[in-house]
XYZ file of C-alpha atoms in Angstrom:
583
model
C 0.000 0.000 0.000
C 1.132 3.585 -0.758
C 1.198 5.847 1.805
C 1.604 9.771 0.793
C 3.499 12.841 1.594
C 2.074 15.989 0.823
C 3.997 18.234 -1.389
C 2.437 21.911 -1.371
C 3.135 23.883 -4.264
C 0.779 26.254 -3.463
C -1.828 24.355 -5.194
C -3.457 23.462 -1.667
C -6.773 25.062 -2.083
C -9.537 26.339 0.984
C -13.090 25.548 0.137
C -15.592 27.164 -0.892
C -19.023 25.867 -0.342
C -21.607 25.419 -2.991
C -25.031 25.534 -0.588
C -27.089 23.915 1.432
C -30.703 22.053 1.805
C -32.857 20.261 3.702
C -35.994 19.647 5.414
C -36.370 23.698 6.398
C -36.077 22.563 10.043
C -33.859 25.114 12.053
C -33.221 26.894 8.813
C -31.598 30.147 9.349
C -33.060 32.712 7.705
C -30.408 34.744 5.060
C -32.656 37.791 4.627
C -32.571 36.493 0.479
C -35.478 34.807 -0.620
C -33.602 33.588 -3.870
C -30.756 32.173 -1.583
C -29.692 28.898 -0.411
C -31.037 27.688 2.967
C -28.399 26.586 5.500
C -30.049 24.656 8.288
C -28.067 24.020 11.226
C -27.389 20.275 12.036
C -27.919 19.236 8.564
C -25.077 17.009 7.123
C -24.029 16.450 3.323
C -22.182 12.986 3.335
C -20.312 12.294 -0.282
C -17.990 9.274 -1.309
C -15.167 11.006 -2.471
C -12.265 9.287 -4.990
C -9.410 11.489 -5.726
C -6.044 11.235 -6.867
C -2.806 13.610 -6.932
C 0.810 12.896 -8.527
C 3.406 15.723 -8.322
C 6.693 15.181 -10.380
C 9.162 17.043 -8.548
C 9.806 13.667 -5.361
C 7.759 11.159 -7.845
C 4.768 12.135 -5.289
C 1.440 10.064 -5.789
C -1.329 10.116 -3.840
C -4.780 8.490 -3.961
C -7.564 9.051 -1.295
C -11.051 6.913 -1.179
C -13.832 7.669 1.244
C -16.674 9.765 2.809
C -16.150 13.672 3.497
C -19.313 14.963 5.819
C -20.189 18.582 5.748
C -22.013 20.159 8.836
C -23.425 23.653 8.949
C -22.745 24.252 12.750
C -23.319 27.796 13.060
C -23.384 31.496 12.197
C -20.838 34.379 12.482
C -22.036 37.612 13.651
C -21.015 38.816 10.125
C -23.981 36.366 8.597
C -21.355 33.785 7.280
C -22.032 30.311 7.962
C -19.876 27.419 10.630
C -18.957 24.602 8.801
C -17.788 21.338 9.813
C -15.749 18.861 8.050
C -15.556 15.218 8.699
C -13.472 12.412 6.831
C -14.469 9.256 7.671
C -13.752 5.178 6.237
C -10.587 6.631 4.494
C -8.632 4.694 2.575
C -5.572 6.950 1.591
C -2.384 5.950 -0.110
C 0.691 7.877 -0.697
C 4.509 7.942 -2.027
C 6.445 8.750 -0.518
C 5.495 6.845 2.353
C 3.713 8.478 5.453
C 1.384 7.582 7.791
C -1.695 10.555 7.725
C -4.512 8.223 8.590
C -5.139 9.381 12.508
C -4.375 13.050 11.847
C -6.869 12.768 8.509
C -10.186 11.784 11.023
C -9.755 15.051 12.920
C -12.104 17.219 11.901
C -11.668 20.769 10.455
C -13.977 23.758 10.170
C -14.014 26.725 7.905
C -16.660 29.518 7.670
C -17.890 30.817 3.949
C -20.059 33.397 3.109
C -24.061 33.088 1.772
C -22.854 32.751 -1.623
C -20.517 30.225 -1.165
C -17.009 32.338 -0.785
C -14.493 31.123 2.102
C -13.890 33.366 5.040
C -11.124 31.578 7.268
C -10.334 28.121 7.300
C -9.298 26.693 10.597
C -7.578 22.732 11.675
C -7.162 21.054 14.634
C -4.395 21.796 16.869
C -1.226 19.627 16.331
C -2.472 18.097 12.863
C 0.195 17.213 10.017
C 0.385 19.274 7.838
C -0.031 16.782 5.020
C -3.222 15.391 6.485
C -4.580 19.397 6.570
C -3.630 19.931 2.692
C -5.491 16.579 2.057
C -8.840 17.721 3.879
C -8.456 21.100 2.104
C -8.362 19.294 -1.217
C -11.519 17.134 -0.859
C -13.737 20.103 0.530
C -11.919 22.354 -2.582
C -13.793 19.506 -5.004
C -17.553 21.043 -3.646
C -16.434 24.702 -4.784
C -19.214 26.690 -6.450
C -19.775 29.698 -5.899
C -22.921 31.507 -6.904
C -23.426 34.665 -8.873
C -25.111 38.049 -7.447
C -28.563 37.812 -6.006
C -29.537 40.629 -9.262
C -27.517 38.063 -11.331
C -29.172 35.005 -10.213
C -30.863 33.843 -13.487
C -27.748 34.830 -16.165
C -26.174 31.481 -17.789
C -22.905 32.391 -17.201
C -20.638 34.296 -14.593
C -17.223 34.862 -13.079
C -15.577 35.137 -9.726
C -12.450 35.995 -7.674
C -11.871 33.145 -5.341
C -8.763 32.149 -3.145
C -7.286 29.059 -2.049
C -3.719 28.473 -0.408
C -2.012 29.566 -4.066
C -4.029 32.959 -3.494
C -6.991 35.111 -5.438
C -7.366 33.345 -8.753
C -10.566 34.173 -11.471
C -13.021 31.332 -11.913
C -15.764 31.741 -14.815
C -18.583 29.175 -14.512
C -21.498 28.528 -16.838
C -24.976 27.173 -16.141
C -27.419 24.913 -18.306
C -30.454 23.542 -16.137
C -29.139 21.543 -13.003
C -25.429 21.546 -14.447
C -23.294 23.869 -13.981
C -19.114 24.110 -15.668
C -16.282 25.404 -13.792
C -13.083 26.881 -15.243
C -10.391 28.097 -12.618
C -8.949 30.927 -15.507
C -5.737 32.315 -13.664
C -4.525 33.243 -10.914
C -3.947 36.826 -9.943
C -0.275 38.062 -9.064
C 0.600 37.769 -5.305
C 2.694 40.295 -3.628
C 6.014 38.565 -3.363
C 5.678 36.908 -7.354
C 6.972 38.302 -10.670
C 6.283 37.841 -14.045
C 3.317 35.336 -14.752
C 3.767 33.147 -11.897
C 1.486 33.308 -8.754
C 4.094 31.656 -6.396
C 6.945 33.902 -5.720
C 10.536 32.006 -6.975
C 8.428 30.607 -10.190
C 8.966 32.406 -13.430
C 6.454 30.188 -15.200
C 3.346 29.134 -14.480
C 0.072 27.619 -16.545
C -3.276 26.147 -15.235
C -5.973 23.800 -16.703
C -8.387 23.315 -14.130
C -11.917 22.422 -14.970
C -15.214 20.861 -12.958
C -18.610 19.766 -13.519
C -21.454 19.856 -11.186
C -24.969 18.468 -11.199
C -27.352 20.331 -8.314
C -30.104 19.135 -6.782
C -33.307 21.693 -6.376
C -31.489 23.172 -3.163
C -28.637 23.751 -4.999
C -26.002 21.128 -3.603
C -23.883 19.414 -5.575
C -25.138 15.868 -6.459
C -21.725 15.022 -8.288
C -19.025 16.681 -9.270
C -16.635 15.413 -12.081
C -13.355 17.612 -11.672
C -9.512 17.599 -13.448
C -6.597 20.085 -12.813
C -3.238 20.372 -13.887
C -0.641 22.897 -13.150
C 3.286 23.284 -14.863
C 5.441 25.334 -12.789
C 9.217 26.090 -13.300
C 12.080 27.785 -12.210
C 15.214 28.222 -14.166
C 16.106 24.793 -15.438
C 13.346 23.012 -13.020
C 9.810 22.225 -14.242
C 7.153 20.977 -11.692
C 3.800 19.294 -13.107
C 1.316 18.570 -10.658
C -2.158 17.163 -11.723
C -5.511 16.166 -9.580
C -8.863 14.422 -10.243
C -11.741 14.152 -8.130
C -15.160 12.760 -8.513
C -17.661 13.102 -5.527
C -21.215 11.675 -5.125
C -23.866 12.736 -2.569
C -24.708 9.894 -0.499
C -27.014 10.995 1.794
C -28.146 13.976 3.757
C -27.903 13.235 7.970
C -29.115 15.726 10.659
C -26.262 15.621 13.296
C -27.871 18.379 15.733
C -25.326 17.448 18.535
C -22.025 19.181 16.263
C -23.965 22.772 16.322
C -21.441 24.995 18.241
C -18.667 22.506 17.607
C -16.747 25.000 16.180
C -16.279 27.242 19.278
C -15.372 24.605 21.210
C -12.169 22.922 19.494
C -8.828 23.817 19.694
C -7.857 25.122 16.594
C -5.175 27.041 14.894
C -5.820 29.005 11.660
C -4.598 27.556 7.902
C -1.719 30.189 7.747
C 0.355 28.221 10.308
C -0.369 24.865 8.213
C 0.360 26.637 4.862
C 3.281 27.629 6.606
C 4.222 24.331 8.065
C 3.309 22.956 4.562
C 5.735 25.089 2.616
C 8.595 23.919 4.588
C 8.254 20.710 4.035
C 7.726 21.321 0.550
C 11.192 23.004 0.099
C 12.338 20.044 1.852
C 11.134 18.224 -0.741
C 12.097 19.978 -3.129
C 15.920 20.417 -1.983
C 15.939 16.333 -1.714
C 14.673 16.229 -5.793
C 17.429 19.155 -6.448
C 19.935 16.693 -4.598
C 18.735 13.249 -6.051
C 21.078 11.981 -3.515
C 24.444 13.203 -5.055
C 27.658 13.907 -2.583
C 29.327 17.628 -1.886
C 32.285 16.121 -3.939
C 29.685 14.935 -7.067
C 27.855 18.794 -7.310
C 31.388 20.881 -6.400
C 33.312 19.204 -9.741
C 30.609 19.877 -11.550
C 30.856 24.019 -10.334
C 34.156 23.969 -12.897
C 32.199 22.687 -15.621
C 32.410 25.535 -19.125
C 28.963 24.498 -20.009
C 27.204 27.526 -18.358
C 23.895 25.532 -17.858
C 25.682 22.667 -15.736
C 27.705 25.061 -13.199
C 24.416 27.509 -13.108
C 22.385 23.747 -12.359
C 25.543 22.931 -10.002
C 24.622 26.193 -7.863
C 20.901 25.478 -6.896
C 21.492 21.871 -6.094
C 24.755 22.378 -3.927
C 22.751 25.706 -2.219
C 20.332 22.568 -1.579
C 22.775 20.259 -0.084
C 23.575 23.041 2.132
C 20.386 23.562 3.185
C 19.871 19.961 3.612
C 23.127 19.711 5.680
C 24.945 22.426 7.603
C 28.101 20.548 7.361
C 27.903 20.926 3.452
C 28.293 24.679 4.229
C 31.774 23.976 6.033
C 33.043 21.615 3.279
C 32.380 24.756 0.785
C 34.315 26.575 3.007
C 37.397 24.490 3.167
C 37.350 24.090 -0.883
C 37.236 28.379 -1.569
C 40.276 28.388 1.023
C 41.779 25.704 -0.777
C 44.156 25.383 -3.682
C 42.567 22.947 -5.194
C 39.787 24.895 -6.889
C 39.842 26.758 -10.005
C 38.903 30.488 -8.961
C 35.187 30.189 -11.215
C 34.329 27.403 -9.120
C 34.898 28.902 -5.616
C 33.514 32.184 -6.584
C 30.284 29.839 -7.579
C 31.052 28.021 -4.304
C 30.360 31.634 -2.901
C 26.898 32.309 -4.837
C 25.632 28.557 -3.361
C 26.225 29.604 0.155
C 24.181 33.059 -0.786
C 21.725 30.926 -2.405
C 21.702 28.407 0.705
C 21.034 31.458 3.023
C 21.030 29.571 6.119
C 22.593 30.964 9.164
C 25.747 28.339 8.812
C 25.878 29.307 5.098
C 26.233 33.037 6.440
C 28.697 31.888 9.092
C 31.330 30.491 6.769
C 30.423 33.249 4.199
C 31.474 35.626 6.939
C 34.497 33.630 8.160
C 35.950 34.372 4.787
C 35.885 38.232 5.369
C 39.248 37.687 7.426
C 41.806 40.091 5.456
C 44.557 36.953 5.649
C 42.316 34.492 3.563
C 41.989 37.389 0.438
C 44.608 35.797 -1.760
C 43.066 32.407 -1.606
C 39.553 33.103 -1.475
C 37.459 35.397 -3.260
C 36.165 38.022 -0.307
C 34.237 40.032 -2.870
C 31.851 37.198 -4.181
C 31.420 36.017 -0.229
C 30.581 39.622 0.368
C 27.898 39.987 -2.465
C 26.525 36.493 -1.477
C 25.644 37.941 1.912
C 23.807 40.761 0.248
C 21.659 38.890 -1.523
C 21.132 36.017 1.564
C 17.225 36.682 2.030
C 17.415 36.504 5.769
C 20.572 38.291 6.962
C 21.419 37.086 10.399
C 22.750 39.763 12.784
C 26.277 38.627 12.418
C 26.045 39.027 9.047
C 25.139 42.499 9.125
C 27.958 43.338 11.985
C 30.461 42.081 9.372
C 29.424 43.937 6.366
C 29.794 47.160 8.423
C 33.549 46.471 9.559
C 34.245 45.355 5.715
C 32.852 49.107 4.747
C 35.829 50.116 6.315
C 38.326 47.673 4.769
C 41.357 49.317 2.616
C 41.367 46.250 0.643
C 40.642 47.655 -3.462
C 36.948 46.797 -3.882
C 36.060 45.116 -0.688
C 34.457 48.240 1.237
C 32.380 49.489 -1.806
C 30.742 46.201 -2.748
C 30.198 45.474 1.078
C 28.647 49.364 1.230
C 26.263 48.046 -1.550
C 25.426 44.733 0.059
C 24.682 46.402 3.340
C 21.568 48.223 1.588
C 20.766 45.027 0.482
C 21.252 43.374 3.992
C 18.682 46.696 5.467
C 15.913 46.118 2.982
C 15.961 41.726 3.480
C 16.176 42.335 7.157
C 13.086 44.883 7.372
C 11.040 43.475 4.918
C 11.637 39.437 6.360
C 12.029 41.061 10.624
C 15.156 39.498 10.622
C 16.771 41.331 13.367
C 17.871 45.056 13.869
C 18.324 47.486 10.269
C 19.038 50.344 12.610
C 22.318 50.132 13.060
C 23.625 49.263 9.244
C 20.949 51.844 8.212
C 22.102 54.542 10.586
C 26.275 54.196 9.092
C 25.136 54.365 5.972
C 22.956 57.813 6.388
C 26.140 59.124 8.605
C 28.472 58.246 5.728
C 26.633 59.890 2.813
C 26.345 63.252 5.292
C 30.652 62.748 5.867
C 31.125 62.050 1.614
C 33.186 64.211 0.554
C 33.839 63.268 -3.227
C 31.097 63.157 -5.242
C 32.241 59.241 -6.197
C 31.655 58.709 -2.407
C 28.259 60.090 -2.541
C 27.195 58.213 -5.586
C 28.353 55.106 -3.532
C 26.393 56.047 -0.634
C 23.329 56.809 -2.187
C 23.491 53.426 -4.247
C 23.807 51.381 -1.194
C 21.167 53.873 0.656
C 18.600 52.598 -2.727
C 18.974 49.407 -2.183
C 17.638 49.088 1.588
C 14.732 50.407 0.385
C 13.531 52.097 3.875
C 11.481 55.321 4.270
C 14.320 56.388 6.506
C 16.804 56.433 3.571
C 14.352 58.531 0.901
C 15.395 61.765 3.803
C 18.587 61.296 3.141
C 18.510 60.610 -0.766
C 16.132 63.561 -1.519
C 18.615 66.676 -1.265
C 20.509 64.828 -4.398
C 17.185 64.418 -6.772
C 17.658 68.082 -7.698
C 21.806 68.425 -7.263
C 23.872 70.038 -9.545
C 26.351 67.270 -10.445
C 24.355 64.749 -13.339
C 25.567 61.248 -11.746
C 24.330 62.148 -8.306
C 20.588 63.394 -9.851
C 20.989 59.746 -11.563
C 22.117 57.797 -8.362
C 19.897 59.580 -6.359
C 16.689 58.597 -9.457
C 17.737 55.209 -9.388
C 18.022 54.852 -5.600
C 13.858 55.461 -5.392
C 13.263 52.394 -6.932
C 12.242 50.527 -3.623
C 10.603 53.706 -2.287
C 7.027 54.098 -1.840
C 4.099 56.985 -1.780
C 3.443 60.374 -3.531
C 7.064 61.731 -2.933
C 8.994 58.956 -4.684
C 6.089 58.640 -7.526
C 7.182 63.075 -7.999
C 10.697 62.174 -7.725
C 10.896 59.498 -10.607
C 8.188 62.004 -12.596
C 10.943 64.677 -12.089
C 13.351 62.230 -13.311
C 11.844 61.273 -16.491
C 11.540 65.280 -17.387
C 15.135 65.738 -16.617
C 17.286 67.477 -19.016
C 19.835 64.949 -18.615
C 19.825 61.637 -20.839
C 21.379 59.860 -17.549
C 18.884 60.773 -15.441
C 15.742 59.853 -17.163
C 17.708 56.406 -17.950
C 17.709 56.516 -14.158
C 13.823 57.285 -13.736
C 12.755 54.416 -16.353
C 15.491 52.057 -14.776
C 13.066 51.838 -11.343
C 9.384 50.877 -13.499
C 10.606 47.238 -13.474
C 10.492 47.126 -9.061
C 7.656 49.485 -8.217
C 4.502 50.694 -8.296
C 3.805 52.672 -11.421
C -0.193 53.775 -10.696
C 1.087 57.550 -10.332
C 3.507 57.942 -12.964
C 2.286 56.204 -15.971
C 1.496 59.400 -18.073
C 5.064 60.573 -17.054
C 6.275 57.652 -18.547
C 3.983 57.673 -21.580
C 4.952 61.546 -22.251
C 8.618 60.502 -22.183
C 8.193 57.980 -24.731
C 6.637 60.657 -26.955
C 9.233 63.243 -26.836
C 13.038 60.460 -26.354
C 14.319 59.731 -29.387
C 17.233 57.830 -27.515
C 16.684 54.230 -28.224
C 18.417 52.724 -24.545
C 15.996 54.928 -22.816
C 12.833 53.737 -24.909
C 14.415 50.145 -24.847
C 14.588 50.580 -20.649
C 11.045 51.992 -20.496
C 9.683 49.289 -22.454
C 11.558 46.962 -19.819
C 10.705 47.939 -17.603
C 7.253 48.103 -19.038
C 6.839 44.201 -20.082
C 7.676 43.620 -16.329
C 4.591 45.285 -15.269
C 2.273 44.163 -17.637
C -0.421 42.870 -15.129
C -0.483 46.089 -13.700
C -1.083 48.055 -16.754
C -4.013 45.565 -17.338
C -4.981 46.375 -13.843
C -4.578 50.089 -14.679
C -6.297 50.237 -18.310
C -9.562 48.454 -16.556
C -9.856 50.104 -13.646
C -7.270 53.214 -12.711
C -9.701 56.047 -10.943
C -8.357 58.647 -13.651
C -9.002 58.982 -16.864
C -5.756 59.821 -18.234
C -4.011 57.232 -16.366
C -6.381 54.647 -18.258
C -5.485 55.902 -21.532
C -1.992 55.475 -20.907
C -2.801 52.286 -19.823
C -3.642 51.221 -22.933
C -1.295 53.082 -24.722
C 1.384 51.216 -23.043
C -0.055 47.588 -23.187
C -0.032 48.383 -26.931
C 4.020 48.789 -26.699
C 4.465 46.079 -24.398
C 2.567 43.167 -27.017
């Protein structure tokens, strides 16, 4: 017998619930006479048969059983108590582990009249596994009904959410049936390009369902197939799912009402998080495929650029796998027996690893003896881009600013910005102090090459704290400080960054409108799009159109956002203006 292991990849979905009937006997009244009835007590059993297989780990799962759902009471908001109960579960799974216990505990989410999922909420101490399972039999009942003024129409769309986040679902109706179509999902705040799930750069979806419904407006069956393709770089994850569910029977199970307030229960948040870890678990063991630190670090001398780049993300793996592989990267870039390519890529594995031993031996190699044998300036720019700096790693960028070594205190200047912005935006320990030498040293430059410096390192971090102490330079005399200080908005928020990068773009200077266009690509462009249109018009230098348009392409979902629905007029215009640039 199988026995599974579930692999989120953010395709764990929260349910949303199509209805309910009954006999009308403790009915709760909805204040909607077209509505669906929910009547406390009342149970929808369905045998459920569903299957999941995941490439990345060879994961296969297949579950066989009953799935009870219980309307057990109401929020003060009007949205409905709902109890889920698995029960005579067969469930397979490989890799192997053992869910069944943790699978019978029951789990309770609250949805709104028409259907739409407030909060989702699991007993305390489940597996996270067993949670995602539960999540993805309910997710098989999802329908979600229209307007009440919009009752009658054939066909209708949605925005739902489910552990990948908001996604638009269109659905169409013909007498009791009705046809689902999950259509995409919408971009989440950490994500880029097409991809929902931030670190995935590609992303497509096929996910359809049929429903029959009964006169109250349950699903009788439900017929449904999804498959997602995900990738990353060289990696490509498929995952696919089908489900069919049949109502059974409808129970009245009175003695569950209030069940809901009286379990211990922790929110789905923690078990998305709990899921996700194991998933890059997972994932770091598929990266691996059980190869040794001496295997992956030959191939990091390899001249085919795909196999040392493919040698970087499975040794940062390995690392993250085991903290002694961290250590044994740290003896080869001290070495002489590794080309310097290799150890420098050595370097960018232990950036990529980002664990706190990573950082550790990434910082040990900051000691001024070990520069001729190891390459300080790679370890140094690795820490910069580690996601979670740990406090010791942003003590030692601060005493490499003040190194006389050629190049070491300028690119750890830089990667201290870096270090500021990862620390504040993942609370990662205290900014304060790396953000506070970095302000004092821009007031002490005295060369303008120094300032430029400064105010590079002060873009990076990002913080409201730094735009006070860039601003002075937007309007400075000297042309490369206007530009540094343009280009070191780009992480800045709110009306006086979106005036500062409009200032930019009218600038006299070539260099400082390539500036201004250089920061469309990493934020938001709502107040600053007919700037960037008018600039467009009047350049007739073809790197700043070609950045624009970059920079452009890379916010294409928000112009589509923008051309739909931006409160002005104008900006809507150049909406479309720009998605017409951007095909």
């Amino acid at each position: 017998m199988m026995k599974m292991k579930s692999l989120k990849l953010g395709s764990v979905a929260l349910v949303l619930l199509a209805g309910c009937a009954g006999d009308g006997k403790e009915t709760v009244d909805t204040g909607d006479a077209g509505g669906r009835r929910w009547s406390l007590g009342e149970s929808f059993v369905y045998e459920v048969d569903s299957s999941r297989a995941v490439s990345m780990g060879d994961f296969q799962s297949h579950f066989h059983g009953e799935l009870a759902v219980t309307v057990v009471g109401v929020e003060d908001d009007g949205a409905y108590q709902l109890r889920g109960d698995v029960r005579e579960a067969r469930y397979e799974q490989l890799p192997a582990e053992d869910l069944a216990r943790d699978l019978e505990m029951p789990f309770f989410f609250t949805a709104l009249p028409t259907g739409k999922i407030e909060s989702f909420q699991f007993q305390r101490g489940i597996a996270s596994g067993a949670a995602s399972v539960q999540r993805e039999m309910a997710l098989s009942l999802q329908v979600v009904e229209p307007a009440e003024s919009a009752r009658a129409v054939p066909a209708w769309s949605t925005v739902e959410h489910d552990a990948t986040g908001d996604y638009r679902a269109s659905y169409s109706r013909e007498g009791g049936a009705v046809h689902k179509v999950k259509v995409s999902y919408l971009p989440g705040p950490d994500a880029e390009g097409e991809a929902p799930i931030a670190g995935m750069d590609r992303f497509s979806l096929d996910s359809t369902a049929e429903y029959t419904l009964d006169a109250s407006q349950w699903p009788s069956s439900v017929s449904e197939h999804e498959s997602v393709e995900t990738g990353a770089g060289a990696m490509e994850v498929t995952s696919s799912k089908t489900a069919t569910l049949r109502l059974v029977r409808v129970e009245q199970r009175k003695a569950l009402v209030g069940s809901m307030s009286t379990a211990d229960l922790v929110g789905d948040a923690l078990i998305d998080a709990q899921a996700y870890a194991l998933a890059k678990v997972q994932a770091d063991r598929g990266l691996v495929g059980g190869r040794t630190f001496a295997q992956i670090a030959d191939l990091l001398s390899a001249e085919d650029s795909q196999v040392h780049n493919e040698a970087i993300a499975v040794l940062a793996a390995l690392i993250r796998l085991d903290p002694g592989a961290a250590a044994a990267a740290r003896a080869e870039m001290v070495s002489e027996g590794r080309d310097l390519p290799a150890k420098k890529r050595m370097a960018a594995a232990l950036g990529a690893a980002g664990t706190a031993e990573a950082q550790r031996q990434l910082v040990s190699l900051l000691d001024p003896s070990l520069y001729t044998v190891a390459p300080a300036i790679d370890a140094i720019a690795a820490l910069g881009l580690t996601k979670e700096p740990t406090g010791e790693t942003a003590t030692a960028l601060l005493g490499a600013m003040e190194s006389e070594f050629g190049g070491i205190a300028a690119t750890a200047t830089l990667a201290a910005g870096s270090v500021v912005r990862s620390m504040t935006s993942h609370g990662a320990g205290d900014a304060a102090p790396v953000l506070d030498a970095l302000v004092n040293k821009l007031a002490r430059a005295k060369t303008a090459e120094q300032k430029e410096l400064f105010l590079r390192a002060l873009g990076n971090s990002g913080h409201p704290r730094a735009m006070a102490a860039i601003e002075p330079y937007l309007t400075d005399g000297e042309v490369t400080l206007r530009a540094a200080a343009t280009h070191g908005i780009r992480f800045m928020v709110g009306a006086a960054a979106d005036r500062a990068v409009i200032a930019g773009l009218s600038d006299a200077e070539i260099a400082v409108q390539r500036a201004a266009v250089g920061t469309l690509r990493y934020r938001s462009i709502d107040g600053v799009l007919p700037a960037v249109e008018a600039l467009l018009g009047q350049t007739t230098d073809k790197k700043t159109r070609s950045l624009a348009v970059q920079g452009l392409k890379a916010q294409r979902k928000a112009l589509v956002r923008l051309a739909d629905s931006a409160a002005s007029e104008r900006t809507r215009a150049s909406a479309r203006a720009m998605l017409d640039r951007v095909k």
